[in-house]
Amino acid sequence: MVEFAGELEEALGESGPVGATVRQLATRLDRPPDHIEAALSRLARTGAVRRMGRGLYVLRDFERLDERPDFVDPVAYVERFERESGVRLGRIQGPITFRSNEALPVHRWWPYVQGYSADFVRGIVETADLPRGARVLDPFAGSGTTLVEARRAGAEALGTELLAPAVLAARVKTRFDLPVGRLERAAARAVDSARSRTPGALPFLRETRRQFSSTVLDDLTRLRDALPAGGRPVPDALRLAFGRILIPSSRLHRSPCLGYGRSRSGQEIPVAERFLAAVREMATDLAELQRHRALWGPPANVREEDARTAVWPAGSVDLAITSPPYVNGMDYVMNYKVDLAWLGYARSYRDLASLRSAQVACDNLPRAETVSYRHVVATPDPWLDEILPRIRANVERKGSYRRDDVHAVVHRYFSDLAQVLRRVRDALRPGSRFVLVVGDSLLAGTYVPGDLLTARLAESAGYRIVSVDVARSRRSGQRRSFVLRESVVTLERSRA
Ligand SMILES: C[S@@+](CC[C@H](N)C(=O)[O-])C[C@H]1O[C@@H](n2cnc3c(N)ncnc32)[C@H](O)[C@@H]1O
């Protein structure tokens, strides 16, 4: 019998349906984390507590969220949405995630776990049956999946994106006329020059020595210092190839969050070999792409800019397609800090923090950024007037949540999204479509129907909801047993 089992159960009980992690309980009870962990494992074996995923524990009484009187489940929201909007949820088949792009020419140049499927985008572009030179916009362009497919189909591709390595990827991937011979020669020169250099300075990230072996670090710094300065097509492509080999050369993995994986010692592929292989892949894809030059649209316009404030010529865009960050989801800056640091886009932790502030709200948003969203007033949708207080109450009930302003992060997220919906509306020609891939979330024991809220916000912003189709289901990170979905929301800019 664990001497503090009663205390532990009481602390877990206070955290209610939101649950608590070992670290939170250790702080709360002022005991070492390994004691807490051992005690929890014991209680889990007797069935008194349950482990819910990502190290989260809840008391058995709180295991089922839907047994709580204040829990509104996904089905209730769908019924309400269908009643209020008159739109019934449908289903679509086919791949939606980036995984399906990993072997595809051009898309494979920079695997972006947060990206979506090129086939999905191609299907939408083809269905839209656009005239040549029509404009296709992606406000959250990421690694440029939309932009590549749009240009390949003859459209003028426009996009905004804030994460510098993704901007680099989108720009390089849409420069279809990159001279293949020059690219290969420049890569060979960089590798040659790297050989005769001494190892250079490490990036500012404190854990760099833990992330890479010392041999790899020497080779990476030499190659980085041998690369020609970016800002021009061939050097940019070399920098993208360098960025691409960072994680595979490290002890890290991204699946989808950045974390330490298996040690790769003993099977390390030399840095130069990886780099040249990445460039060869680009050259192969470009040679094939350049055989279809006559079909391409005009050069793409990828702006490193905030989608919330970006202005495009009014009524000039024929189709918009995007996948926004998800509510309280991925911290892109944290997840791509290695790329940001090695490619010189961030030179300090302060730089990382300011990049994060400009992103559409995520879980790690600095607290100063949520101050004006703490009050549940003037929310962009009446559903949020109900959801936000529930999140706040759950966090308060628990007492020791990672941050006490989760409801404010969610509030800001939807305000950000509403702003982008309005920007894109203004850019679209009346009657043209905006297609978004959006997911729902479970936050602090509260269900947040992100897809339905997006459709509702759009309706208030002057769109007609054409359809909401569920594309796949996924598991909540907070509770593996809770099934979430990812939907395609199709909107049309009203003609009026
Ligand atoms: C789901 S990803 C898009 C991925 C993209 N569809 C692809 O296939 O690569 C969302 C993107 O939005 C970007 N983002 C977040 N806030 C932004 C903002 N305020 N303005 C522009 N881009 C932003 C993130 O950096 C991220 O790359």
Coordinates of C-alpha atoms and ligand atoms in Angstrom, one line a residue:
M1 CA 0.0 0.0 0.0
V2 CA 1.4 3.4 -0.9
E3 CA 1.4 5.6 2.2
F4 CA 0.3 8.7 0.3
A5 CA -2.3 6.9 -2.0
G6 CA -5.1 8.8 -0.4
E7 CA -3.5 12.2 -0.9
L8 CA -2.7 11.2 -4.5
E9 CA -6.3 10.2 -5.2
E10 CA -7.5 13.4 -3.7
A11 CA -5.2 15.5 -5.9
L12 CA -6.2 13.6 -9.0
G13 CA -9.9 14.0 -8.0
E14 CA -9.4 17.8 -7.8
S15 CA -8.0 17.8 -11.3
G16 CA -11.3 16.2 -12.4
P17 CA -11.8 15.2 -16.0
V18 CA -8.8 17.2 -17.1
G19 CA -6.4 14.8 -15.3
A20 CA -2.9 15.5 -14.2
T21 CA 0.6 14.5 -15.2
V22 CA 3.3 13.0 -12.9
R23 CA 5.1 16.3 -12.8
Q24 CA 2.0 18.3 -11.9
L25 CA 1.2 15.8 -9.1
A26 CA 4.8 15.8 -7.9
T27 CA 4.7 19.6 -7.5
R28 CA 1.3 19.6 -5.9
L29 CA 2.2 17.0 -3.3
D30 CA 5.9 18.0 -3.0
R31 CA 7.2 14.5 -3.6
P32 CA 9.8 13.2 -6.1
P33 CA 8.3 12.4 -9.5
D34 CA 9.5 8.8 -9.5
H35 CA 7.6 8.1 -6.2
I36 CA 4.5 9.6 -7.8
E37 CA 5.0 7.5 -11.0
A38 CA 5.4 4.3 -9.0
A39 CA 2.3 5.1 -6.9
L40 CA 0.3 5.9 -10.0
S41 CA 1.3 2.7 -11.7
R42 CA 0.1 0.8 -8.7
L43 CA -3.2 2.6 -8.6
A44 CA -3.6 2.0 -12.4
R45 CA -3.1 -1.7 -11.8
T46 CA -6.0 -1.8 -9.3
G47 CA -8.1 0.2 -11.7
A48 CA -8.5 3.2 -9.4
V49 CA -6.8 5.6 -11.9
R50 CA -6.5 5.4 -15.7
R51 CA -3.6 6.5 -17.9
M52 CA -5.2 8.5 -20.8
G53 CA -2.2 9.1 -23.1
R54 CA 0.8 11.5 -23.1
G55 CA 1.4 10.7 -19.5
L56 CA -2.0 12.0 -18.3
Y57 CA -3.8 10.3 -15.4
V58 CA -7.4 10.6 -14.3
L59 CA -9.4 9.1 -11.5
R60 CA -11.6 6.3 -12.7
D61 CA -14.7 8.4 -11.9
F62 CA -13.7 10.9 -14.5
E63 CA -12.6 8.5 -17.2
R64 CA -15.7 9.1 -19.3
L65 CA -16.0 12.6 -20.3
D66 CA -19.5 12.1 -21.7
E67 CA -20.8 11.2 -18.2
R68 CA -20.2 14.7 -17.0
P69 CA -23.3 17.0 -17.0
D70 CA -21.4 19.9 -18.6
F71 CA -19.7 17.9 -21.3
V72 CA -21.0 18.6 -24.8
D73 CA -19.9 15.9 -27.1
P74 CA -19.1 15.9 -30.9
V75 CA -22.5 14.4 -31.8
A76 CA -24.5 17.1 -30.0
Y77 CA -22.4 19.8 -31.9
V78 CA -23.0 18.2 -35.2
E79 CA -26.7 18.0 -34.7
R80 CA -26.8 21.6 -33.6
F81 CA -24.7 22.7 -36.5
E82 CA -26.9 20.9 -39.0
R83 CA -30.0 22.4 -37.4
E84 CA -28.7 25.9 -37.3
S85 CA -26.9 26.1 -40.6
G86 CA -29.0 23.7 -42.7
V87 CA -25.8 21.9 -43.9
R88 CA -25.5 18.2 -43.3
L89 CA -22.0 16.8 -42.6
G90 CA -20.8 14.5 -45.4
R91 CA -17.7 12.3 -45.8
I92 CA -15.0 12.2 -48.4
Q93 CA -12.5 9.5 -49.2
G94 CA -8.8 9.7 -50.2
P95 CA -5.6 10.8 -48.5
I96 CA -5.5 14.1 -46.7
T97 CA -2.2 14.1 -44.8
F98 CA 1.3 14.9 -46.0
R99 CA 2.4 11.3 -45.6
S100 CA 1.0 10.6 -49.1
N101 CA 3.4 13.3 -50.5
E102 CA 6.6 11.8 -49.1
A103 CA 7.5 9.9 -52.2
L104 CA 6.0 12.5 -54.7
P105 CA 8.4 14.5 -56.9
V106 CA 9.0 18.1 -55.6
H107 CA 6.8 17.6 -52.5
R108 CA 9.4 15.2 -51.1
W109 CA 12.1 18.0 -51.1
W110 CA 11.1 19.0 -47.6
P111 CA 8.9 16.6 -45.7
Y112 CA 6.5 18.8 -43.7
V113 CA 4.5 16.6 -41.2
Q114 CA 2.0 19.4 -40.8
G115 CA 1.4 19.7 -44.6
Y116 CA -1.6 18.1 -46.4
S117 CA -1.9 15.9 -49.4
A118 CA -1.0 17.1 -52.9
D119 CA -3.5 14.7 -54.5
F120 CA -6.2 16.3 -52.4
V121 CA -5.2 19.8 -53.6
R122 CA -4.9 18.6 -57.2
G123 CA -8.5 17.2 -57.0
I124 CA -9.8 20.6 -55.8
V125 CA -7.9 22.6 -58.4
E126 CA -9.1 20.2 -61.2
T127 CA -12.7 20.4 -60.0
A128 CA -12.6 24.2 -60.0
D129 CA -11.8 24.0 -63.8
L130 CA -10.0 27.3 -63.7
P131 CA -8.9 29.3 -66.7
R132 CA -5.2 29.5 -67.4
G133 CA -3.5 32.1 -65.2
A134 CA -6.3 32.1 -62.7
R135 CA -5.1 33.0 -59.2
V136 CA -5.0 30.4 -56.4
L137 CA -4.3 31.6 -52.9
D138 CA -3.1 29.8 -49.8
P139 CA -2.9 32.1 -46.7
F140 CA -1.1 29.4 -44.6
A141 CA 1.0 28.2 -47.4
G142 CA 3.4 26.0 -45.2
S143 CA 5.8 24.1 -47.4
G144 CA 3.8 25.1 -50.6
T145 CA 1.7 22.0 -51.3
T146 CA -1.1 24.2 -52.7
L147 CA 1.3 26.5 -54.6
V148 CA 3.2 23.7 -56.3
E149 CA -0.1 22.0 -57.5
A150 CA -1.6 25.3 -58.5
R151 CA 1.4 26.3 -60.6
R152 CA 1.7 22.9 -62.2
A153 CA -2.0 23.2 -63.2
G154 CA -1.4 26.5 -65.0
A155 CA -2.5 28.9 -62.2
E156 CA -0.8 31.8 -60.6
A157 CA 0.0 30.6 -57.1
L158 CA -0.1 33.2 -54.2
G159 CA 0.7 32.5 -50.6
T160 CA 1.6 33.8 -47.2
E161 CA 3.6 32.0 -44.6
L162 CA 5.4 33.0 -41.4
L163 CA 7.7 30.1 -40.7
A164 CA 10.9 31.0 -42.5
P165 CA 12.1 27.4 -43.4
A166 CA 8.6 26.7 -44.8
V167 CA 8.7 29.9 -46.8
L168 CA 12.1 28.8 -48.2
A169 CA 10.6 25.4 -49.1
A170 CA 7.6 26.9 -50.8
R171 CA 9.7 29.3 -52.8
V172 CA 12.3 26.7 -53.9
K173 CA 9.6 24.1 -54.7
T174 CA 7.7 26.6 -57.0
R175 CA 10.8 27.7 -58.9
F176 CA 10.2 25.1 -61.6
D177 CA 12.8 26.5 -64.0
L178 CA 15.7 26.1 -61.6
P179 CA 18.8 25.2 -63.8
V180 CA 19.5 21.6 -63.0
G181 CA 23.2 21.6 -64.1
R182 CA 24.0 24.8 -62.1
L183 CA 22.3 23.3 -59.1
E184 CA 24.4 20.1 -59.2
R185 CA 27.6 22.0 -59.8
A186 CA 27.0 24.4 -57.0
A187 CA 26.3 21.5 -54.6
A188 CA 29.5 19.7 -55.6
R189 CA 31.5 23.0 -55.1
A190 CA 29.9 23.5 -51.6
V191 CA 30.9 19.9 -50.6
D192 CA 34.4 20.4 -51.9
S193 CA 34.9 23.7 -50.1
A194 CA 33.4 22.2 -46.8
R195 CA 36.1 19.6 -46.8
S196 CA 38.9 22.1 -46.5
R197 CA 37.2 24.2 -43.8
T198 CA 37.6 24.0 -40.1
P199 CA 34.4 23.3 -38.1
G200 CA 32.3 26.5 -37.5
A201 CA 30.3 27.9 -34.7
L202 CA 27.3 26.0 -33.3
P203 CA 23.9 27.5 -33.4
F204 CA 22.5 29.1 -30.2
L205 CA 20.3 26.2 -29.2
R206 CA 21.6 24.9 -25.8
E207 CA 20.9 21.3 -26.6
T208 CA 22.8 21.2 -29.9
R209 CA 25.5 18.8 -28.6
R210 CA 22.9 16.4 -27.4
Q211 CA 21.0 16.5 -30.7
F212 CA 24.0 15.6 -32.9
S213 CA 27.1 13.5 -32.6
S214 CA 30.3 15.5 -32.6
T215 CA 31.4 14.2 -36.1
V216 CA 28.1 15.3 -37.5
L217 CA 28.3 18.7 -35.9
D218 CA 31.7 19.3 -37.4
D219 CA 30.5 18.2 -40.8
L220 CA 27.3 20.2 -40.6
T221 CA 29.0 23.4 -39.6
R222 CA 31.6 23.1 -42.3
L223 CA 28.9 22.5 -45.0
R224 CA 26.7 25.3 -43.7
D225 CA 29.6 27.7 -43.8
A226 CA 30.5 26.6 -47.4
L227 CA 27.0 27.3 -48.7
P228 CA 26.6 30.4 -50.8
A229 CA 24.5 33.2 -49.3
G230 CA 20.7 32.7 -49.9
G231 CA 18.2 35.0 -51.5
R232 CA 18.9 33.7 -55.0
P233 CA 17.4 30.6 -56.6
V234 CA 20.3 28.1 -56.7
P235 CA 21.7 29.0 -53.2
D236 CA 18.2 28.9 -51.8
A237 CA 17.8 25.4 -53.2
L238 CA 21.1 24.3 -51.6
R239 CA 19.9 25.7 -48.3
L240 CA 16.7 23.8 -48.5
A241 CA 18.6 20.6 -49.2
F242 CA 20.8 21.4 -46.1
G243 CA 17.7 22.1 -44.0
R244 CA 16.2 18.8 -45.1
I245 CA 19.1 16.7 -43.9
L246 CA 19.2 18.2 -40.4
I247 CA 16.7 16.0 -38.6
P248 CA 17.8 12.8 -40.4
S249 CA 21.4 13.6 -39.4
S250 CA 20.5 14.1 -35.8
R251 CA 19.3 12.1 -32.8
L252 CA 15.9 13.7 -33.2
H253 CA 12.7 12.7 -34.9
R254 CA 9.6 14.6 -35.8
S255 CA 6.5 12.5 -35.6
P256 CA 4.8 15.0 -35.5
C257 CA 6.4 16.8 -32.5
L258 CA 10.2 17.2 -32.2
G259 CA 11.6 14.7 -29.8
Y260 CA 14.6 12.5 -29.1
G261 CA 14.5 9.2 -31.0
R262 CA 16.7 6.2 -31.2
S263 CA 20.5 6.7 -31.2
R264 CA 21.7 6.4 -34.8
S265 CA 25.3 5.9 -33.9
G266 CA 27.1 3.3 -35.9
Q267 CA 24.8 3.8 -38.9
E268 CA 25.5 7.4 -39.6
I269 CA 25.4 8.4 -43.3
P270 CA 28.0 11.1 -43.9
V271 CA 26.6 14.6 -44.0
A272 CA 28.0 15.3 -47.5
E273 CA 26.4 12.1 -48.9
R274 CA 23.0 12.9 -47.5
F275 CA 23.2 16.5 -48.9
L276 CA 24.3 15.4 -52.4
A277 CA 21.5 12.8 -52.4
A278 CA 18.9 15.5 -51.5
V279 CA 20.2 17.7 -54.3
R280 CA 20.2 14.7 -56.8
E281 CA 16.5 14.1 -55.9
M282 CA 15.8 17.8 -56.7
A283 CA 17.6 17.5 -60.0
T284 CA 15.7 14.4 -61.0
D285 CA 12.3 16.0 -60.2
L286 CA 13.2 19.3 -61.9
A287 CA 14.3 17.5 -65.1
E288 CA 10.9 15.7 -65.3
L289 CA 9.0 18.9 -64.4
Q290 CA 10.8 20.9 -67.1
R291 CA 9.4 18.6 -69.8
H292 CA 6.0 20.1 -69.1
R293 CA 7.0 23.7 -69.1
A294 CA 4.1 24.7 -71.4
L295 CA 1.6 23.8 -68.8
W296 CA 3.0 25.9 -65.9
G297 CA 1.3 28.9 -64.6
P298 CA 3.2 32.2 -64.0
P299 CA 5.9 32.3 -61.2
A300 CA 4.5 31.9 -57.8
N301 CA 4.4 34.7 -55.3
V302 CA 5.2 33.5 -51.8
R303 CA 5.2 36.3 -49.2
E304 CA 6.8 35.9 -45.8
E305 CA 3.9 37.7 -44.2
D306 CA 1.2 37.4 -41.5
A307 CA -2.0 36.0 -43.1
R308 CA -4.1 38.0 -40.6
T309 CA -3.0 41.3 -42.1
A310 CA -1.9 40.4 -45.7
V311 CA -3.7 42.3 -48.4
W312 CA -4.2 41.0 -51.9
P313 CA -5.9 42.9 -54.8
A314 CA -9.6 42.9 -54.0
G315 CA -11.7 40.3 -55.9
S316 CA -8.7 39.0 -57.8
V317 CA -8.4 35.4 -56.5
D318 CA -10.3 32.5 -58.2
L319 CA -9.8 29.8 -55.5
A320 CA -8.3 29.6 -52.0
I321 CA -7.2 26.4 -50.4
T322 CA -5.5 26.0 -47.0
S323 CA -5.0 24.1 -43.8
P324 CA -4.7 26.5 -40.8
P325 CA -2.9 25.6 -37.6
Y326 CA -5.3 23.7 -35.3
V327 CA -6.7 25.1 -32.1
N328 CA -4.1 25.0 -29.4
G329 CA -2.2 22.7 -31.7
M330 CA 1.4 22.5 -32.9
D331 CA 3.9 25.0 -31.8
Y332 CA 5.6 25.4 -35.2
V333 CA 8.4 27.5 -33.8
M334 CA 9.3 24.9 -31.2
N335 CA 9.0 22.1 -33.8
Y336 CA 11.2 23.8 -36.3
K337 CA 13.7 25.4 -34.0
V338 CA 16.5 23.3 -35.3
D339 CA 15.9 24.4 -38.9
L340 CA 15.3 28.0 -37.8
A341 CA 18.6 28.1 -35.9
W342 CA 20.8 26.2 -38.4
L343 CA 19.5 28.2 -41.4
G344 CA 20.2 31.5 -39.5
Y345 CA 16.5 32.6 -39.3
A346 CA 16.6 32.7 -35.5
R347 CA 19.8 33.8 -33.7
S348 CA 18.5 33.7 -30.1
Y349 CA 15.7 32.4 -27.9
R350 CA 14.3 35.9 -28.0
D351 CA 14.0 35.5 -31.8
L352 CA 12.1 32.3 -31.4
A353 CA 9.7 33.9 -28.9
S354 CA 8.9 36.8 -31.3
L355 CA 8.3 34.4 -34.2
R356 CA 5.9 32.5 -32.0
S357 CA 3.9 35.7 -31.1
A358 CA 3.1 36.3 -34.8
Q359 CA 1.8 32.8 -35.4
V360 CA -1.9 32.0 -35.2
A361 CA -2.3 31.2 -31.5
C362 CA -0.9 27.9 -30.3
D363 CA -0.4 26.3 -26.9
N364 CA 3.0 28.0 -26.2
L365 CA 1.9 31.5 -27.0
P366 CA 3.5 34.0 -24.6
R367 CA 1.1 35.0 -21.9
A368 CA 1.3 38.7 -22.9
E369 CA -0.3 37.8 -26.2
T370 CA -3.5 36.5 -24.6
V371 CA -4.1 39.3 -22.1
S372 CA -6.8 41.0 -24.1
Y373 CA -8.6 37.6 -24.7
R374 CA -9.0 36.6 -21.1
H375 CA -12.5 38.0 -20.8
V376 CA -15.2 36.1 -22.6
V377 CA -16.7 39.1 -24.2
A378 CA -16.9 40.0 -27.9
T379 CA -16.0 36.5 -29.0
P380 CA -16.3 35.9 -32.7
D381 CA -19.1 33.3 -32.3
P382 CA -21.9 32.6 -29.8
W383 CA -20.8 29.0 -29.4
L384 CA -17.5 30.3 -28.0
D385 CA -19.5 32.1 -25.3
E386 CA -20.4 28.7 -24.0
I387 CA -17.2 26.8 -24.8
L388 CA -14.6 29.3 -23.3
P389 CA -16.1 29.5 -19.8
R390 CA -16.2 25.6 -19.7
I391 CA -12.5 25.5 -20.5
R392 CA -11.8 28.2 -17.9
A393 CA -13.8 26.4 -15.3
N394 CA -12.0 23.1 -15.9
V395 CA -8.6 24.7 -15.7
E396 CA -9.6 26.5 -12.4
R397 CA -11.0 23.3 -11.0
K398 CA -7.8 21.5 -11.6
G399 CA -5.7 24.3 -10.1
S400 CA -2.3 23.2 -11.5
Y401 CA -2.8 23.3 -15.3
R402 CA 0.2 24.0 -17.5
R403 CA -1.2 27.5 -18.1
D404 CA -4.3 29.1 -16.6
D405 CA -5.2 31.1 -19.8
V406 CA -6.1 28.1 -22.1
H407 CA -9.5 29.6 -22.8
A408 CA -7.8 32.9 -23.8
V409 CA -5.5 31.0 -26.2
V410 CA -8.6 29.5 -27.8
H411 CA -10.4 32.8 -27.9
R412 CA -7.4 34.4 -29.7
Y413 CA -7.1 31.5 -32.1
F414 CA -10.7 32.0 -33.4
S415 CA -10.3 35.7 -33.5
D416 CA -7.1 35.2 -35.6
L417 CA -8.9 32.8 -37.9
A418 CA -11.9 35.2 -38.3
Q419 CA -9.4 37.8 -39.4
V420 CA -7.9 35.5 -42.0
L421 CA -11.3 34.5 -43.3
R422 CA -12.1 38.2 -43.9
R423 CA -8.8 38.9 -45.7
V424 CA -9.3 35.9 -48.0
R425 CA -13.0 36.9 -48.5
D426 CA -11.9 40.3 -49.7
A427 CA -9.3 38.8 -52.1
L428 CA -11.8 36.3 -53.6
R429 CA -13.9 37.0 -56.6
P430 CA -17.6 36.9 -55.6
G431 CA -18.8 33.3 -56.2
S432 CA -15.4 31.7 -55.8
R433 CA -14.5 29.1 -53.3
F434 CA -12.3 28.8 -50.2
V435 CA -11.6 25.2 -49.1
L436 CA -10.1 24.6 -45.7
V437 CA -8.9 21.4 -44.0
V438 CA -9.6 21.8 -40.3
G439 CA -9.6 19.6 -37.2
D440 CA -11.5 19.6 -33.9
S441 CA -9.8 19.4 -30.5
L442 CA -10.2 18.3 -26.9
L443 CA -8.8 20.9 -24.6
A444 CA -8.8 20.8 -20.8
G445 CA -11.5 18.2 -20.9
T446 CA -13.7 20.4 -23.2
Y447 CA -14.6 19.4 -26.8
V448 CA -14.0 22.2 -29.3
P449 CA -15.5 21.6 -32.8
G450 CA -12.9 23.6 -34.8
D451 CA -14.3 22.6 -38.2
L452 CA -17.9 23.6 -37.4
L453 CA -16.7 26.8 -35.7
T454 CA -14.7 27.7 -38.8
A455 CA -17.7 27.2 -41.0
R456 CA -19.8 29.4 -38.6
L457 CA -17.2 32.2 -38.5
A458 CA -17.1 32.1 -42.3
E459 CA -20.8 32.4 -42.6
S460 CA -20.8 35.6 -40.4
A461 CA -17.9 36.9 -42.6
G462 CA -19.9 36.8 -45.8
Y463 CA -19.4 33.2 -47.1
R464 CA -22.0 30.6 -47.9
I465 CA -21.2 27.2 -46.3
V466 CA -21.1 24.8 -49.3
S467 CA -20.3 21.7 -47.4
V468 CA -18.4 20.2 -44.4
D469 CA -17.1 16.7 -45.1
V470 CA -15.3 14.5 -42.7
A471 CA -12.0 13.3 -44.2
R472 CA -10.5 11.2 -41.5
S473 CA -10.6 10.5 -37.8
R474 CA -7.7 10.9 -35.4
R475 CA -7.0 10.3 -31.7
S476 CA -6.8 13.0 -29.2
G477 CA -3.3 13.4 -27.7
Q478 CA -4.9 14.2 -24.4
R479 CA -7.0 11.0 -24.3
R480 CA -6.2 8.3 -26.8
S481 CA -9.7 6.9 -26.5
F482 CA -11.3 10.1 -27.6
V483 CA -11.9 10.2 -31.4
L484 CA -11.4 13.5 -33.2
R485 CA -11.9 14.2 -36.8
E486 CA -10.4 16.3 -39.6
S487 CA -12.9 17.9 -42.0
V488 CA -12.9 19.7 -45.3
V489 CA -14.9 22.9 -45.0
T490 CA -15.9 24.3 -48.4
L491 CA -17.1 27.9 -48.6
E492 CA -18.2 30.3 -51.3
R493 CA -17.7 34.0 -51.2
S494 CA -21.2 35.4 -51.4
R495 CA -22.1 37.1 -54.6
A496 CA -23.7 40.1 -53.0
Ligands
LIG1 C1 -1.1 23.3 -41.3 S1 0.2 24.2 -41.8 C2 0.0 24.4 -43.5 C3 0.7 23.3 -44.3 C4 0.5 23.4 -45.8 N1 -0.9 23.1 -46.2 C5 1.4 22.4 -46.5 O1 0.9 21.4 -47.1 O2 2.6 22.5 -46.3 C6 -0.2 25.8 -41.1 C7 0.8 26.8 -41.4 O3 0.4 28.1 -41.0 C8 1.5 28.9 -40.7 N2 1.1 30.1 -39.9 C9 0.7 30.2 -38.6 N3 0.3 31.4 -38.3 C10 0.4 32.1 -39.5 C11 0.2 33.5 -39.8 N4 -0.3 34.4 -38.9 N5 0.4 33.9 -41.1 C12 0.9 33.0 -42.0 N6 1.1 31.7 -41.7 C13 0.9 31.3 -40.5 C14 2.4 27.9 -39.9 O4 3.8 28.3 -39.9 C15 2.2 26.6 -40.7 O5 3.2 26.5 -41.7

